[in-house]
Short mmCIF file of C-alpha atoms and ligand atoms in Angstrom, two decimals:
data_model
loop_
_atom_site.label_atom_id
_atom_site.label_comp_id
_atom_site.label_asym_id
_atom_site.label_seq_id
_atom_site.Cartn_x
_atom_site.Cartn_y
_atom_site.Cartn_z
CA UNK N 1 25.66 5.02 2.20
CA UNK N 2 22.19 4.27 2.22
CA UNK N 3 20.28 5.23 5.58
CA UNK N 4 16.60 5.95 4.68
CA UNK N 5 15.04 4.20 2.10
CA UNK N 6 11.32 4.41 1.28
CA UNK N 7 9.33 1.43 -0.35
CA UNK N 8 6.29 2.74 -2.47
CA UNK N 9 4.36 0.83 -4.30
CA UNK N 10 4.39 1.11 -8.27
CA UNK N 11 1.07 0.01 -9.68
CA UNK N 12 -2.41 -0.10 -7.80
CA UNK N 13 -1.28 -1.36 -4.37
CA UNK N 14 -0.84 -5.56 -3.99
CA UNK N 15 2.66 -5.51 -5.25
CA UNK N 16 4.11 -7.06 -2.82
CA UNK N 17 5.65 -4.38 -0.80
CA UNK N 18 5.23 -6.26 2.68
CA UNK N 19 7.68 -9.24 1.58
CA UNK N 20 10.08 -6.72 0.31
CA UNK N 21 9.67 -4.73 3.57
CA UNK N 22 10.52 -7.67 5.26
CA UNK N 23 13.38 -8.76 3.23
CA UNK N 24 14.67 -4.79 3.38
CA UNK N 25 14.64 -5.09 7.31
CA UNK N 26 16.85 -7.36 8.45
CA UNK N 27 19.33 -4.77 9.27
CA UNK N 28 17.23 -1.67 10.27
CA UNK N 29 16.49 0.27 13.21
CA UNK N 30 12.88 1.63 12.38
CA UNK N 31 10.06 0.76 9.55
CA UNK N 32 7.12 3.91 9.49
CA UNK N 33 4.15 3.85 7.64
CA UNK N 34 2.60 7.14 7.01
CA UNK N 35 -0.58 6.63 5.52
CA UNK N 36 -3.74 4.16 4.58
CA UNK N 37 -5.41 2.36 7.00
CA UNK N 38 -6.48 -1.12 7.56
CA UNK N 39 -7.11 -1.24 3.93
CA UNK N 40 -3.88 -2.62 3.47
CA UNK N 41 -2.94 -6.04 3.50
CA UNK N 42 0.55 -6.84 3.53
CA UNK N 43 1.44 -10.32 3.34
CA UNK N 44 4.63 -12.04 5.08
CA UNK N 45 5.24 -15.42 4.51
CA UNK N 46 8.06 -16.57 6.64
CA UNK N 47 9.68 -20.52 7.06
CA UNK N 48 6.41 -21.70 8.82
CA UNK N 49 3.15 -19.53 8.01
CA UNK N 50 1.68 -16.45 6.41
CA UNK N 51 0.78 -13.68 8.13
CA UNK N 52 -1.20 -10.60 6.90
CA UNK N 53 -0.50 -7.22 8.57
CA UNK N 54 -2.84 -4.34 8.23
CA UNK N 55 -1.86 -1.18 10.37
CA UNK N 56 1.49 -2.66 11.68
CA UNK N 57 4.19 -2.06 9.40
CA UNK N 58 5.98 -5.45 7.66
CA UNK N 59 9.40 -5.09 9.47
CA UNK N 60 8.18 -6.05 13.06
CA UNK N 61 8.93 -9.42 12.30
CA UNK N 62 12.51 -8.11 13.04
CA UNK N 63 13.98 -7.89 16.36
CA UNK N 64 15.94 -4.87 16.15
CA UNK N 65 12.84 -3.07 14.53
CA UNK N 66 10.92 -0.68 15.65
CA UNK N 67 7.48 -0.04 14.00
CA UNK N 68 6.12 3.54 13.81
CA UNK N 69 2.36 4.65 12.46
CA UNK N 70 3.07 7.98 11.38
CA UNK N 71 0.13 10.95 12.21
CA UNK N 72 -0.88 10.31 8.50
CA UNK N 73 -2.00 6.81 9.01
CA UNK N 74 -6.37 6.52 9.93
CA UNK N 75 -5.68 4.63 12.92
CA UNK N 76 -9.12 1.72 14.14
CA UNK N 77 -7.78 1.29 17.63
CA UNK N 78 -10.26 -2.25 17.20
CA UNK N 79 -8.36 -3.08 14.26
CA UNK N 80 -4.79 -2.41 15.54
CA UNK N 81 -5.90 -4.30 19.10
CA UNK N 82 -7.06 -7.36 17.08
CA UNK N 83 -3.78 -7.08 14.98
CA UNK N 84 -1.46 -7.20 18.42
CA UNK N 85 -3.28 -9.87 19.48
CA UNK N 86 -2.17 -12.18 16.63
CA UNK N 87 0.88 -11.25 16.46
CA UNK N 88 1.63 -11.04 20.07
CA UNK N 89 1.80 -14.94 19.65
CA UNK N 90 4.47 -14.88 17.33
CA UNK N 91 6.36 -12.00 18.14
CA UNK N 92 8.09 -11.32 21.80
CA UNK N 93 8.24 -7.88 23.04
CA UNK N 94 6.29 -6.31 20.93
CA UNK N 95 4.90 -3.75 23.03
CA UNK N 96 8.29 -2.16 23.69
CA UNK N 97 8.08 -2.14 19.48
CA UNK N 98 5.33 -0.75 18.14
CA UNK N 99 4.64 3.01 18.34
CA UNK N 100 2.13 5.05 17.54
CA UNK N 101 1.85 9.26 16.92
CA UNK N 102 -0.50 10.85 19.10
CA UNK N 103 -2.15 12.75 15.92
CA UNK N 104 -3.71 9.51 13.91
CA UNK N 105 -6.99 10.15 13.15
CA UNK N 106 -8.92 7.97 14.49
CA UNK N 107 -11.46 5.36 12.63
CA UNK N 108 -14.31 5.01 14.30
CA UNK N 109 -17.10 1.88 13.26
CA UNK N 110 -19.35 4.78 12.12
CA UNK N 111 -16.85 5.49 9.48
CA UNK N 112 -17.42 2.09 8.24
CA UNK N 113 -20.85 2.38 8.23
CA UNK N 114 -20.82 5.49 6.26
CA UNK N 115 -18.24 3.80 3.57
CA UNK N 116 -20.27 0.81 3.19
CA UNK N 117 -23.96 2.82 2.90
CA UNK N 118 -22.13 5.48 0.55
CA UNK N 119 -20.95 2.48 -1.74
CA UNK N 120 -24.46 0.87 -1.96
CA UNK N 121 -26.45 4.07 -2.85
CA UNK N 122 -23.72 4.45 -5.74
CA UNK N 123 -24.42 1.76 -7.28
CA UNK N 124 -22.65 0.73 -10.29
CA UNK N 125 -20.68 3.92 -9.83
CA UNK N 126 -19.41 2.57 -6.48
CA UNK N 127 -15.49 2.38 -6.67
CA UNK N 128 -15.29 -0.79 -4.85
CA UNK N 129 -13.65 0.27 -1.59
CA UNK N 130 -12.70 -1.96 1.24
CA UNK N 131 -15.31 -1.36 3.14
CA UNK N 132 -12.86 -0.03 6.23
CA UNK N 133 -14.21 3.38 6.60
CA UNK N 134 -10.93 4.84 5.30
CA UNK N 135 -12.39 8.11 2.91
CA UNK N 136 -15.26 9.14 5.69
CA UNK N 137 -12.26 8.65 8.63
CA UNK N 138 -10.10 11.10 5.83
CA UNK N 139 -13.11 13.05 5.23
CA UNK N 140 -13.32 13.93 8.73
CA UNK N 141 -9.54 14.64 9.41
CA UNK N 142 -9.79 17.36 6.43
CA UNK N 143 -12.40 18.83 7.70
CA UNK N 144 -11.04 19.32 11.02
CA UNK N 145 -13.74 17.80 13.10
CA UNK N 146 -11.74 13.84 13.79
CA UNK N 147 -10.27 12.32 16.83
CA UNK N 148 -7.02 11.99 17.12
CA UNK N 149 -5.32 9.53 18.97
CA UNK N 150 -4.42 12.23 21.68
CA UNK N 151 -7.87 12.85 22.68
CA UNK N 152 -8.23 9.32 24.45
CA UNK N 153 -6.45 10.68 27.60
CA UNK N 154 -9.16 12.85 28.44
CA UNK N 155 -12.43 11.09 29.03
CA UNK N 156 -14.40 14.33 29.34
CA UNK N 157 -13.49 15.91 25.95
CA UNK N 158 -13.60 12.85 24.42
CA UNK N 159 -16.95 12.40 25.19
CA UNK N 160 -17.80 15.81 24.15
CA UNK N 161 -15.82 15.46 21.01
CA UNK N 162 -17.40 11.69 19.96
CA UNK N 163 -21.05 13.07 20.88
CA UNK N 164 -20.85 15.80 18.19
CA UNK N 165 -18.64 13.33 15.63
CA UNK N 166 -21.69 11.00 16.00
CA UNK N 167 -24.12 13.39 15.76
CA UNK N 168 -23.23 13.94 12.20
CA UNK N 169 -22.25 11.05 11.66
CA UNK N 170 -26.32 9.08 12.87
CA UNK N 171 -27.30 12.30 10.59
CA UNK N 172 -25.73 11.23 7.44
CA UNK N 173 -26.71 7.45 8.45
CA UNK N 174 -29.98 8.31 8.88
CA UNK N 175 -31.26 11.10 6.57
CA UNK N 176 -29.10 10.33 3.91
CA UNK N 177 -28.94 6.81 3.66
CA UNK N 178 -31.75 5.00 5.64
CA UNK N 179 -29.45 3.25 7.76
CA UNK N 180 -29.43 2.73 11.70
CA UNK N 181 -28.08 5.37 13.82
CA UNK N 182 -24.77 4.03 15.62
CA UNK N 183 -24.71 4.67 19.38
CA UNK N 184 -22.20 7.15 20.91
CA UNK N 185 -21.73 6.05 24.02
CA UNK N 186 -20.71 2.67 22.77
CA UNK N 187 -18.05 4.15 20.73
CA UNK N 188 -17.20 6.22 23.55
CA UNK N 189 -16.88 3.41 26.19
CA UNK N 190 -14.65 1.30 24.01
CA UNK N 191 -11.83 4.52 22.69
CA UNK N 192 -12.23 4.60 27.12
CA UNK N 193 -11.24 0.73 26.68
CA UNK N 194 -8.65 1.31 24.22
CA UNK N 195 -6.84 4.33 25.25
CA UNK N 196 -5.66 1.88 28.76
CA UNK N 197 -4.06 -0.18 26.32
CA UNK N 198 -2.51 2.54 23.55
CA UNK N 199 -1.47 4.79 25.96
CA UNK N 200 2.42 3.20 26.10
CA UNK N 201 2.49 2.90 23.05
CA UNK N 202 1.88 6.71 21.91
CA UNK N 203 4.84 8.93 21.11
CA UNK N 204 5.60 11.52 19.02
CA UNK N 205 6.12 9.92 15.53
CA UNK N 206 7.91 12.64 13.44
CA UNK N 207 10.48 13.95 16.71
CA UNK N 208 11.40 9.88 17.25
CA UNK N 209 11.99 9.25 13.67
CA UNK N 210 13.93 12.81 13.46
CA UNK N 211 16.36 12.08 15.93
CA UNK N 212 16.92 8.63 15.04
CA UNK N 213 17.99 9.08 11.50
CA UNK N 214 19.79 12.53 12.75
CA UNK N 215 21.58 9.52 14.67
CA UNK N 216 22.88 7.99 12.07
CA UNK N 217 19.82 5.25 12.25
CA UNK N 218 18.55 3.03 9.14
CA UNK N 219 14.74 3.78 8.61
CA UNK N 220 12.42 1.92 6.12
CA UNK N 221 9.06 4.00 5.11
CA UNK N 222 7.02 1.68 4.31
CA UNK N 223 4.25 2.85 1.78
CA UNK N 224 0.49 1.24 1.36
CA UNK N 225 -1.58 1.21 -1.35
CA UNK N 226 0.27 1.83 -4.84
CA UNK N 227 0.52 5.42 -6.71
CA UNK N 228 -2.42 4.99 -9.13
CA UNK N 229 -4.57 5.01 -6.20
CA UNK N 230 -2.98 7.98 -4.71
CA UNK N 231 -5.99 10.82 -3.86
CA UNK N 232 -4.11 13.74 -6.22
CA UNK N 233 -2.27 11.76 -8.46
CA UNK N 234 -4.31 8.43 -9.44
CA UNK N 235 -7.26 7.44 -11.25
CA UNK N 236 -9.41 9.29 -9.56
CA UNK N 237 -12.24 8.64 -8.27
CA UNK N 238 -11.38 5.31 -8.14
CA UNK N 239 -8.78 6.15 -5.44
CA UNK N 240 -7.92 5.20 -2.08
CA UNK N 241 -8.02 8.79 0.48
CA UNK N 242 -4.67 9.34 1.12
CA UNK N 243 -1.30 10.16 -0.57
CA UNK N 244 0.03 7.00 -1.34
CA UNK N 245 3.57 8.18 -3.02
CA UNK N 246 6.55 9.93 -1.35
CA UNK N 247 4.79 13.02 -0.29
CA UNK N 248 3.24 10.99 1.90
CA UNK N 249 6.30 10.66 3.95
CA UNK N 250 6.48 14.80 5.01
CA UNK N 251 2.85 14.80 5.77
CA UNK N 252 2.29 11.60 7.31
CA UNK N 253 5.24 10.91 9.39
CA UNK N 254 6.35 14.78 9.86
CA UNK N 255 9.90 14.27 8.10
CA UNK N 256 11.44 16.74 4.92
CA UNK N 257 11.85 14.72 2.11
CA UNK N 258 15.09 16.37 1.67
CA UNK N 259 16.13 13.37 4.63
CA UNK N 260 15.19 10.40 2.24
CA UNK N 261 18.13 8.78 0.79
CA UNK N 262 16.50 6.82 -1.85
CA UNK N 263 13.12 5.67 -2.96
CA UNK N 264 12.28 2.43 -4.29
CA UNK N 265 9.10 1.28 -6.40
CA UNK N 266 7.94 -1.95 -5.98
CA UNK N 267 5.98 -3.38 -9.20
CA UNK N 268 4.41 -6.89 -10.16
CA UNK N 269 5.90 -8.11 -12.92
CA UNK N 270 2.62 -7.52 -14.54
CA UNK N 271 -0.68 -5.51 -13.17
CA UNK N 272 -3.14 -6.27 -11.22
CA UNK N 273 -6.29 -4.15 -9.20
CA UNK N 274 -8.26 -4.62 -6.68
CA UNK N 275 -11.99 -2.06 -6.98
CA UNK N 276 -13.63 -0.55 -9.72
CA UNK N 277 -11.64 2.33 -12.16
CA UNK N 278 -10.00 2.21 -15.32
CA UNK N 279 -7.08 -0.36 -16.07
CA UNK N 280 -5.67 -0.10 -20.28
CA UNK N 281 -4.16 -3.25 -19.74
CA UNK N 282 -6.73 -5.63 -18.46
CA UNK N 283 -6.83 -8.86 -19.22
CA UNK N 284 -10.68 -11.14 -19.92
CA UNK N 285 -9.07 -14.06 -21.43
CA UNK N 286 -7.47 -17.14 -20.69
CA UNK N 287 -3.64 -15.68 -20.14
CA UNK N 288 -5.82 -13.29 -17.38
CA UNK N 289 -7.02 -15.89 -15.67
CA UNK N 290 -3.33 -17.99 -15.71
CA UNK N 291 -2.06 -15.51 -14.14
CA UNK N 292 -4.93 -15.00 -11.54
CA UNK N 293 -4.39 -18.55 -10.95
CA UNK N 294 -0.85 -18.50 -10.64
CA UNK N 295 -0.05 -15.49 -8.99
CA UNK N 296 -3.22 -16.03 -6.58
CA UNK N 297 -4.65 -12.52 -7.22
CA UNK N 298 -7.04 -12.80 -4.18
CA UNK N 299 -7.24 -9.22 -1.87
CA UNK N 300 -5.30 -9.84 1.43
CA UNK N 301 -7.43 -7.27 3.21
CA UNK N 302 -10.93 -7.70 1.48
CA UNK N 303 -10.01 -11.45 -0.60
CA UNK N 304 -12.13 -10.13 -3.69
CA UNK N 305 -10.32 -11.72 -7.04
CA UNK N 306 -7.92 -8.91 -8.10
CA UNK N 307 -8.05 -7.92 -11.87
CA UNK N 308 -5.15 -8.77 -13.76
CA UNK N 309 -3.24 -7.61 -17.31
CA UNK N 310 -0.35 -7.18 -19.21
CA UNK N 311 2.87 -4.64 -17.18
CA UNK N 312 1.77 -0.77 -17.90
CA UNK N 313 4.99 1.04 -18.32
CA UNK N 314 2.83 4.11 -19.19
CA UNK N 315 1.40 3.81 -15.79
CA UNK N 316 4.97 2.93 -14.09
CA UNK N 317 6.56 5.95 -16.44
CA UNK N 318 3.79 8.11 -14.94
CA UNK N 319 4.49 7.03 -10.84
CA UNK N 320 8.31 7.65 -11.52
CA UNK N 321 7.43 11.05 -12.93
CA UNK N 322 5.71 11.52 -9.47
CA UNK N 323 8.26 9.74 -7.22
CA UNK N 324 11.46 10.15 -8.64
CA UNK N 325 12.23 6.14 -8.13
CA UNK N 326 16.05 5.29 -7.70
CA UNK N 327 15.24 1.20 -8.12
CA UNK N 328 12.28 -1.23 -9.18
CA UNK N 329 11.39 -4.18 -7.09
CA UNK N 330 10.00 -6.31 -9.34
CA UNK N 331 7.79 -9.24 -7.64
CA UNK N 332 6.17 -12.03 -8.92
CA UNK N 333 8.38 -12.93 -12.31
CA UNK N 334 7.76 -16.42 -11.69
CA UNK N 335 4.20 -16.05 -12.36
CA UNK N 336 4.98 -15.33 -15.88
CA UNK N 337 7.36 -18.52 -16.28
CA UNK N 338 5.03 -20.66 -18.33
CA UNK N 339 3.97 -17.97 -20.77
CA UNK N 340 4.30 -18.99 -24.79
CA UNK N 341 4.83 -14.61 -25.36
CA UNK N 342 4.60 -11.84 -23.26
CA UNK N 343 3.34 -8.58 -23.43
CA UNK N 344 4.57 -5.21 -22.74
CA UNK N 345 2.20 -1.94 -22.33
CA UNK N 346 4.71 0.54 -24.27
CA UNK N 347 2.22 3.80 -25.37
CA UNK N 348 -1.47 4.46 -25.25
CA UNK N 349 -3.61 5.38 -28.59
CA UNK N 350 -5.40 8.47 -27.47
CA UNK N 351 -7.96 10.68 -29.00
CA UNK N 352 -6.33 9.21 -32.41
CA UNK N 353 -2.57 9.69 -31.46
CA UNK N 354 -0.09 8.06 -29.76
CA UNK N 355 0.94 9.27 -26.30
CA UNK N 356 3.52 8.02 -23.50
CA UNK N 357 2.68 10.17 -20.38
CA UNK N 358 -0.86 11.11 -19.60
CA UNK N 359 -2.49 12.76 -16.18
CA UNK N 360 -4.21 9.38 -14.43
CA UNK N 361 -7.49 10.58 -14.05
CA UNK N 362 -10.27 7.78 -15.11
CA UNK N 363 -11.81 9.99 -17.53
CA UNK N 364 -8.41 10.00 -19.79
CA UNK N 365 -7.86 6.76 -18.71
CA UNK N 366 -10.64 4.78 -20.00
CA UNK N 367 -10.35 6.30 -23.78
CA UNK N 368 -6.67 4.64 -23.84
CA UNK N 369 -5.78 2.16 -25.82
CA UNK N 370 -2.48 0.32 -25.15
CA UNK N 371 0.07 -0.24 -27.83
CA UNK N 372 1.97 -3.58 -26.57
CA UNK N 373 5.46 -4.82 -27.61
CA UNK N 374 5.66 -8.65 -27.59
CA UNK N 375 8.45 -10.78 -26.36
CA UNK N 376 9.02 -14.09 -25.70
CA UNK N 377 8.37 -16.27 -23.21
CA UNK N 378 11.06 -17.97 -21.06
CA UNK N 379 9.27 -21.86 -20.77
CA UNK N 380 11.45 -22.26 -18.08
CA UNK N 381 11.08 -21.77 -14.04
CA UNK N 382 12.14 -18.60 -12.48
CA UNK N 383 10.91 -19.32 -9.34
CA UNK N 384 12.81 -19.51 -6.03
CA UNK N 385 16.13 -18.34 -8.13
CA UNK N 386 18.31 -15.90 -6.19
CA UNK N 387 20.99 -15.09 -8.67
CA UNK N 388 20.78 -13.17 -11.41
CA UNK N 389 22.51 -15.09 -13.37
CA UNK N 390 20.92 -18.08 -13.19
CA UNK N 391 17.62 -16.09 -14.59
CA UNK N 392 16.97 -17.80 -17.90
CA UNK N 393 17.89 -15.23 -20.95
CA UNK N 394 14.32 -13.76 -21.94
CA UNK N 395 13.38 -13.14 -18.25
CA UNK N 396 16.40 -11.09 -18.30
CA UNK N 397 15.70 -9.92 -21.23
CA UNK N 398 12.23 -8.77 -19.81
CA UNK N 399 13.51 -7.11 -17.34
CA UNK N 400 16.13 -5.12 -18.78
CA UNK N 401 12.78 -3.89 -21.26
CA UNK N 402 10.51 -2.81 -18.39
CA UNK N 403 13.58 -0.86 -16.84
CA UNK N 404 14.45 1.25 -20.36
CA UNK N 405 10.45 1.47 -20.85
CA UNK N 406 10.17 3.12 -17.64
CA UNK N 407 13.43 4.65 -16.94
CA UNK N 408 14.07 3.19 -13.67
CA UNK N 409 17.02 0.52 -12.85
CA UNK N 410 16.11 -2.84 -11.95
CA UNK N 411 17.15 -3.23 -7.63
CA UNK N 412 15.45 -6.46 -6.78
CA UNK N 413 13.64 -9.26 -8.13
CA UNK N 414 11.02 -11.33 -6.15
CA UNK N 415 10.97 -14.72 -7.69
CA UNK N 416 8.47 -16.51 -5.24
CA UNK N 417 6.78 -15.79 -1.96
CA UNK N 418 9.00 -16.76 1.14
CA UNK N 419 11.66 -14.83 2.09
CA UNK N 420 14.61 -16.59 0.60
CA UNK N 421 12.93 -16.15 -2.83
CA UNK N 422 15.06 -12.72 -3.90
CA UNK N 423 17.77 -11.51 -5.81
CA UNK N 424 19.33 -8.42 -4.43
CA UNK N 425 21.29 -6.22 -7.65
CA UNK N 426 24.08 -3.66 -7.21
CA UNK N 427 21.53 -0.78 -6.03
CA UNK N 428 21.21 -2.39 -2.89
CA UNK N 429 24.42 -2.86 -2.07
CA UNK N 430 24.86 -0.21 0.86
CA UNK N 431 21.68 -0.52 2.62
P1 IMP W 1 -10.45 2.36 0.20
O1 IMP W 1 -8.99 2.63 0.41
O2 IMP W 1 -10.99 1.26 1.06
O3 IMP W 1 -11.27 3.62 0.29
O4 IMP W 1 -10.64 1.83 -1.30
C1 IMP W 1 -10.44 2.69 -2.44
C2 IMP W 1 -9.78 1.91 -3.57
O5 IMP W 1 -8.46 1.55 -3.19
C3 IMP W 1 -10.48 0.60 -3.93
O6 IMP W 1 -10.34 0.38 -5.31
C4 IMP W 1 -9.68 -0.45 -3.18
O7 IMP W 1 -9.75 -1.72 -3.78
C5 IMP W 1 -8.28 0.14 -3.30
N1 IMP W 1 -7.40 -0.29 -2.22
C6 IMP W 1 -7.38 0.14 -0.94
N2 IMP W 1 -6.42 -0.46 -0.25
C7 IMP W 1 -5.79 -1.29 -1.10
C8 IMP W 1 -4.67 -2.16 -0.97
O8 IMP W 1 -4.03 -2.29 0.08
N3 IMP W 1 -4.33 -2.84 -2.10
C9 IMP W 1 -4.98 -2.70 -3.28
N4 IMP W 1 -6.01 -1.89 -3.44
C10 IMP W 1 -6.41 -1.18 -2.37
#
């Protein structure tokens, strides 16, 4: 029986992991997220409307759910407040839901300043972050000078504590960059603000989540972000700051691996990314922009056009190396339905030979040329279909390819964007 599952995604983040979050929670007791920011955007789109969610992890919509932010998650207490506030239309009771470890870092609007003037004196070397303040906030944390969430209960050392953080912080703004200096005892007054409102909701993250699957609890971990961008193992520079694959989980929500049941890797049915780095597989042509079009390859968090290309299975081969994945969710097949052929990333041409595993770092990455295998197309819609079955033959097809090309079983397929829009395969079949 399956009784923690973790949800990671595949590619370079936008898979689609918050409507497979959602679809995954109907009968659990807990979803965590343990790292990223508000650089997420996970996107639910339930009978009525569509809702983005940046901090708060995808299963609240559930009523038996509660939602954790792990320690490893860079916590802006504006950002999370805003967040409430939208959803606190929609969803009852969910103060008593959402809880939140008393070790987040905290993001402060200077961090945001710093990400945005660090970007613009890079140049064209800039890697195209969201503009959230997530690597300064991680910067900080790693170099032990942050605020954490449980400095807001005392006033006094917070003060102390933002003074110095802003201090450096005015100096880097300053000196380094020409910007304007940010002023502490704004940033002070409103963590004062915020810590009225946050202060029911803190806990400790990794004891709750501890006893409650030593209790026999289901837990989701819901990841952000997508391996490639993962700070060790993806294409860096042109990373996001955090650990964006299962070792995430120990770190940012305090609990041993050895308690995860099974992991799950949720890819697009093709690729997309969001930012500047590397990416074999792009697309500049026509089929690109189809599937742009199609698959509306807009940023949730930022809304920049996301760059889009042919499935990687190098890349995917690579992130199950990393992860160990049990299952794929595949999301988005239906964007592919009109397609005359289809093309499948199988090997890279490197330095003149052929290779099918290679570290992701953007210097190896950009001398790689894919090697594709082409299959046809399916001319028929995919979309909305919930049975396997009923999947036309060469979609099937497909997907039985990308699961021997990466080595990972096929779990779940997303065939359009509401919830109903899903077919559920064996794998899933005790969760
Ligand atoms: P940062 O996380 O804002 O520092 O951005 C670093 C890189 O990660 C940029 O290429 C972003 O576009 C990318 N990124 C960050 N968050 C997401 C996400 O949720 N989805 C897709 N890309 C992301």
């Amino acid at each position: 029986m399956t009784q923690t599952l973790a949800v990671i995604g595949g590619q370079w983040g936008d898979e689609g992991k918050g409507k497979i979050v959602d679809c995954l929670s109907s009968a659990v007791n807990a979803v965590v997220r343990f790292q990223g920011g508000h650089n997420a955007g996970h996107t639910l789109v339930t009978d009525d409307r569509s809702i983005v969610l940046h901090l708060i992890p995808a299963g609240i919509l559930h009523r038996a759910v509660t939602a954790f932010i792990g320690n490893g998650v860079v916590l802006s207490p504006e950002a999370l407040y805003d967040e409430l506030q939208k959803l606190s239309e929609i969803v009852r009771d969910l103060k008593e839901r959402v809880r939140i470890s008393d070790d987040c870092t905290l993001l402060l609007p200077s961090h945001a300043a710093l990400d945005v003037a660090r970007e613009k004196a890079k140049g064209s070397r800039a890697i195209g972050t969201t503009s959230r303040g997530i690597g300064p906030a991680y910067e900080d944390k790693i170099a032990r000078r942050a605020l954490k969430v449980h400095h807001l209960f005392d006033h006094e050392l917070l003060g102390e504590k933002v003074s110095e953080l802003l201090d450096y912080h005015n100096f880097l703004l300053g000196q380094r960059f020409g910007e304007e200096a940010i002023a502490a005892n704004l940033i002070h007054d409103s963590l004062c603000e915020a810590s009225q409102w946050m202060l029911p909701l803190v806990t400790d993250v990794s004891r709750d989540v501890s006893s409650l699957v030593d209790n026999g609890s289901k837990v989701l971990f819901e990841g952000a972000q997508g391996v490639m961008l993962d700070i060790d193992h993806g294409t860096y520079p042109y990373v996001t700051s955090s650990n964006t694959g299962i070792g995430g989980i120990s770190t940012g929500a305090g609990l041993p691996l050895a308690k995860i049941n099974k992991t799950l890797a949720v890819v697009k049915a093709y690729t997309t990314r969001v930012g500047a780095g590397p990416f074999p597989t792009e697309l500049h042509d026509s089929v690109g922009n189809r599937l742009a079009a199609r698959g509306v390859e807009f940023g949730a968090t930022t809304g920049r056009p996301r760059r889009c290309g042919w499935f990687d299975s190098v890349l995917v081969r690579r992130a199950h190396q990393l992860n160990h994945f049990d299952g794929l969710c595949v999301t988005k097949l239906d964007v592919l339905d009109e397609l005359e052929s289809i093309k499948i990333c199988t090997n890279y041409q490197y330095d003149g030979r052929s290779v099918d595993n290679i570290t992701s770092s953007a210097i190896r990455l950009q001398q790689c040329e894919p090697v594709y295998e082409e299959m046809p197309g399916w001319h028929d819609a995919t979309y909305g279909i919930t049975d396997y079955q009923k999947l036309p033959q060469n979609a099937k097809k497909y997907l039985m390819r990308i699961s021997e090309l990466t080595g990972v079983p096929v779990a779940m397929i997303s065939t359009g964007p509401n919830r109903p829009h899903v077919i559920y395969r064996e794998l899933l079949s005790d969760w």
